[in-house]
Amino acid sequence: SDNIYDSNPGYAGLLGSGRLNAYQALEQPDDVPPAAIRDIKIAETKLSSAVLTWTATGASGTTGIAFEYDIRYAKAAITASNFSSATPATNITKPKSAGTAETFEVTGLQPNTKYYFAIKAKDFWNNISTISNVVSTTTLKPPVIKVTPTSLTENLFAGNTSVKNLTISNTG
């Protein structure tokens, strides 16, 4: 790859790395936000995470590719007025083309706790969609282990064997 600083030594350390999107730089700003996501669902609930699915929205309404998602979760219902105070999910993948199925796993949740989830999409020009539909789920309870019998003992001489049964069950 080309070293950009060879041609621009006065900008050494200031230009970053990677490629520029020249088309995006020349494009006129728009004021059309991404369409709101209306089909978010809980695909799977785990002990400390929840898997969300939805259909990708566009950058302008339902066309193009949104710039990023803002996924939030909370222990109380999320509304348009409290969306920004809900906990933001981290490591969110970049949006796909409008109409494409999206999946994201929100991690770091507490077991046996009800959570609410909502999403907003943002375009390159910082236009933000309205809040998605809000979904909720309760994370799984941790296992409650029961071992029967609670202890085993055996006295054996060299070369002898013994077989004992041990039952482990999840009573939670």
Short mmCIF file of C-alpha atoms in Angstrom, two decimals:
data_model
loop_
_atom_site.label_atom_id
_atom_site.label_comp_id
_atom_site.label_asym_id
_atom_site.label_seq_id
_atom_site.Cartn_x
_atom_site.Cartn_y
_atom_site.Cartn_z
CA SER A 1 0.00 0.00 0.00
CA ASP A 2 1.02 3.62 -0.49
CA ASN A 3 2.58 5.55 2.35
CA ILE A 4 0.47 8.72 2.47
CA TYR A 5 3.14 10.55 4.46
CA ASP A 6 5.70 10.26 1.63
CA SER A 7 3.55 12.68 -0.40
CA ASN A 8 2.42 14.74 2.60
CA PRO A 9 5.31 14.91 5.14
CA GLY A 10 3.82 17.96 6.84
CA TYR A 11 0.84 15.84 7.90
CA ALA A 12 2.86 12.97 9.43
CA GLY A 13 0.91 11.37 12.25
CA LEU A 14 -2.24 13.41 11.56
CA LEU A 15 -4.00 11.56 8.76
CA GLY A 16 -4.77 8.23 10.38
CA SER A 17 -4.78 5.00 8.42
CA GLY A 18 -7.00 3.14 6.03
CA ARG A 19 -8.82 4.27 2.94
CA LEU A 20 -11.09 7.27 2.54
CA ASN A 21 -14.60 6.99 1.12
CA ALA A 22 -14.25 9.70 -1.53
CA TYR A 23 -17.84 9.19 -2.72
CA GLN A 24 -19.14 9.83 0.79
CA ALA A 25 -16.96 12.95 1.10
CA LEU A 26 -18.45 14.38 -2.11
CA GLU A 27 -22.03 13.38 -1.37
CA GLN A 28 -24.42 16.10 -0.25
CA PRO A 29 -25.63 15.78 3.36
CA ASP A 30 -29.21 14.62 3.74
CA ASP A 31 -31.70 15.04 6.53
CA VAL A 32 -33.55 11.74 6.07
CA PRO A 33 -32.97 9.46 9.06
CA PRO A 34 -32.93 5.67 8.88
CA ALA A 35 -36.35 4.10 9.23
CA ALA A 36 -37.13 2.79 12.71
CA ILE A 37 -36.57 -0.91 13.28
CA ARG A 38 -39.98 -2.45 13.95
CA ASP A 39 -39.30 -6.18 14.13
CA ILE A 40 -36.73 -6.71 16.89
CA LYS A 41 -37.21 -10.12 18.52
CA ILE A 42 -35.54 -12.21 21.21
CA ALA A 43 -34.09 -15.21 19.37
CA GLU A 44 -32.51 -16.86 22.40
CA THR A 45 -32.14 -16.19 26.10
CA LYS A 46 -29.14 -17.52 28.02
CA LEU A 47 -27.78 -17.33 31.57
CA SER A 48 -26.00 -13.98 31.07
CA SER A 49 -26.92 -12.90 27.54
CA ALA A 50 -29.76 -12.47 25.07
CA VAL A 51 -29.64 -12.86 21.29
CA LEU A 52 -31.60 -10.24 19.34
CA THR A 53 -32.70 -10.42 15.70
CA TRP A 54 -34.18 -7.77 13.41
CA THR A 55 -34.24 -6.63 9.81
CA ALA A 56 -31.64 -4.02 8.83
CA THR A 57 -32.96 -0.57 8.05
CA GLY A 58 -31.42 1.82 5.54
CA ALA A 59 -29.39 5.00 5.79
CA SER A 60 -32.22 7.08 4.36
CA GLY A 61 -35.51 5.53 5.30
CA THR A 62 -35.40 1.93 4.13
CA THR A 63 -32.71 2.26 1.44
CA GLY A 64 -28.94 1.96 1.66
CA ILE A 65 -26.92 0.92 4.68
CA ALA A 66 -27.18 2.60 8.07
CA PHE A 67 -23.90 3.80 9.57
CA GLU A 68 -24.28 2.26 13.04
CA TYR A 69 -26.70 0.84 15.58
CA ASP A 70 -27.27 2.02 19.12
CA ILE A 71 -28.55 -0.99 21.07
CA ARG A 72 -29.69 -0.32 24.64
CA TYR A 73 -30.90 -2.50 27.49
CA ALA A 74 -32.37 -1.83 30.94
CA LYS A 75 -34.15 -3.53 33.84
CA ALA A 76 -37.13 -1.18 33.37
CA ALA A 77 -39.17 -0.57 30.23
CA ILE A 78 -37.35 1.53 27.62
CA THR A 79 -39.18 4.44 26.02
CA ALA A 80 -38.19 7.20 23.61
CA SER A 81 -37.72 9.55 26.57
CA ASN A 82 -35.43 7.26 28.63
CA PHE A 83 -33.59 5.50 25.76
CA SER A 84 -30.37 7.46 26.31
CA SER A 85 -30.24 6.52 30.00
CA ALA A 86 -30.45 2.77 29.26
CA THR A 87 -27.17 0.83 29.19
CA PRO A 88 -25.51 0.80 25.74
CA ALA A 89 -24.44 -2.58 24.37
CA THR A 90 -20.79 -2.82 23.28
CA ASN A 91 -18.96 -4.30 20.29
CA ILE A 92 -21.95 -3.89 18.00
CA THR A 93 -21.33 -5.06 14.45
CA LYS A 94 -21.71 -2.68 11.51
CA PRO A 95 -25.15 -2.64 9.88
CA LYS A 96 -25.86 -4.70 6.79
CA SER A 97 -27.82 -3.63 3.69
CA ALA A 98 -31.44 -2.66 4.25
CA GLY A 99 -33.71 -5.70 4.35
CA THR A 100 -30.96 -8.08 5.53
CA ALA A 101 -31.39 -10.18 8.68
CA GLU A 102 -29.33 -8.93 11.64
CA THR A 103 -28.32 -10.80 14.80
CA PHE A 104 -26.55 -9.49 17.89
CA GLU A 105 -25.87 -11.03 21.30
CA VAL A 106 -26.04 -8.67 24.27
CA THR A 107 -23.65 -10.04 26.89
CA GLY A 108 -22.81 -9.25 30.52
CA LEU A 109 -26.36 -9.62 31.83
CA GLN A 110 -27.24 -10.91 35.29
CA PRO A 111 -28.89 -14.33 35.61
CA ASN A 112 -32.62 -14.58 36.40
CA THR A 113 -33.21 -10.89 35.61
CA LYS A 114 -35.78 -9.28 33.32
CA TYR A 115 -34.28 -7.00 30.66
CA TYR A 116 -35.79 -4.72 28.03
CA PHE A 117 -34.07 -4.05 24.69
CA ALA A 118 -34.40 -1.36 22.01
CA ILE A 119 -32.40 -0.11 19.00
CA LYS A 120 -31.88 3.11 17.09
CA ALA A 121 -30.06 3.34 13.77
CA LYS A 122 -27.87 6.27 12.71
CA ASP A 123 -26.70 7.31 9.24
CA PHE A 124 -23.41 8.88 8.14
CA TRP A 125 -24.87 12.39 8.58
CA ASN A 126 -25.85 11.69 12.20
CA ASN A 127 -29.56 11.43 11.42
CA ILE A 128 -31.02 9.05 14.01
CA SER A 129 -34.08 6.83 13.67
CA THR A 130 -36.85 6.78 16.20
CA ILE A 131 -36.76 4.02 18.80
CA SER A 132 -37.50 0.45 17.68
CA ASN A 133 -40.19 -1.72 19.15
CA VAL A 134 -39.16 -2.75 22.68
CA VAL A 135 -38.78 -6.42 23.61
CA SER A 136 -38.06 -8.09 26.92
CA THR A 137 -36.88 -11.39 28.30
CA THR A 138 -35.74 -12.85 31.60
CA THR A 139 -32.28 -14.39 31.61
CA LEU A 140 -32.04 -17.99 32.73
CA LYS A 141 -31.67 -19.00 36.34
CA PRO A 142 -28.29 -20.38 37.35
CA PRO A 143 -28.24 -24.13 37.95
CA VAL A 144 -28.96 -25.46 41.43
CA ILE A 145 -26.84 -28.56 41.80
CA LYS A 146 -27.89 -31.49 43.95
CA VAL A 147 -25.46 -34.37 44.51
CA THR A 148 -26.68 -37.68 45.95
CA PRO A 149 -25.17 -39.04 48.09
CA THR A 150 -23.44 -35.96 49.51
CA SER A 151 -20.27 -37.93 50.24
CA LEU A 152 -18.65 -41.24 49.40
CA THR A 153 -16.07 -43.25 51.33
CA GLU A 154 -14.38 -46.54 50.64
CA ASN A 155 -11.44 -48.38 52.14
CA LEU A 156 -9.56 -50.40 49.53
CA PHE A 157 -6.48 -52.57 49.61
CA ALA A 158 -4.01 -52.40 46.74
CA GLY A 159 -5.42 -54.05 43.61
CA ASN A 160 -9.07 -53.90 44.76
CA THR A 161 -11.79 -51.87 43.06
CA SER A 162 -15.14 -50.50 44.08
CA VAL A 163 -18.05 -49.10 42.11
CA LYS A 164 -20.37 -46.51 43.65
CA ASN A 165 -23.15 -44.49 42.06
CA LEU A 166 -23.27 -40.72 42.26
CA THR A 167 -26.22 -38.72 40.96
CA ILE A 168 -25.81 -35.07 39.96
CA SER A 169 -28.97 -33.16 39.11
CA ASN A 170 -30.04 -29.59 38.41
CA THR A 171 -33.02 -28.88 40.66
CA GLY A 172 -33.27 -25.18 39.70
#
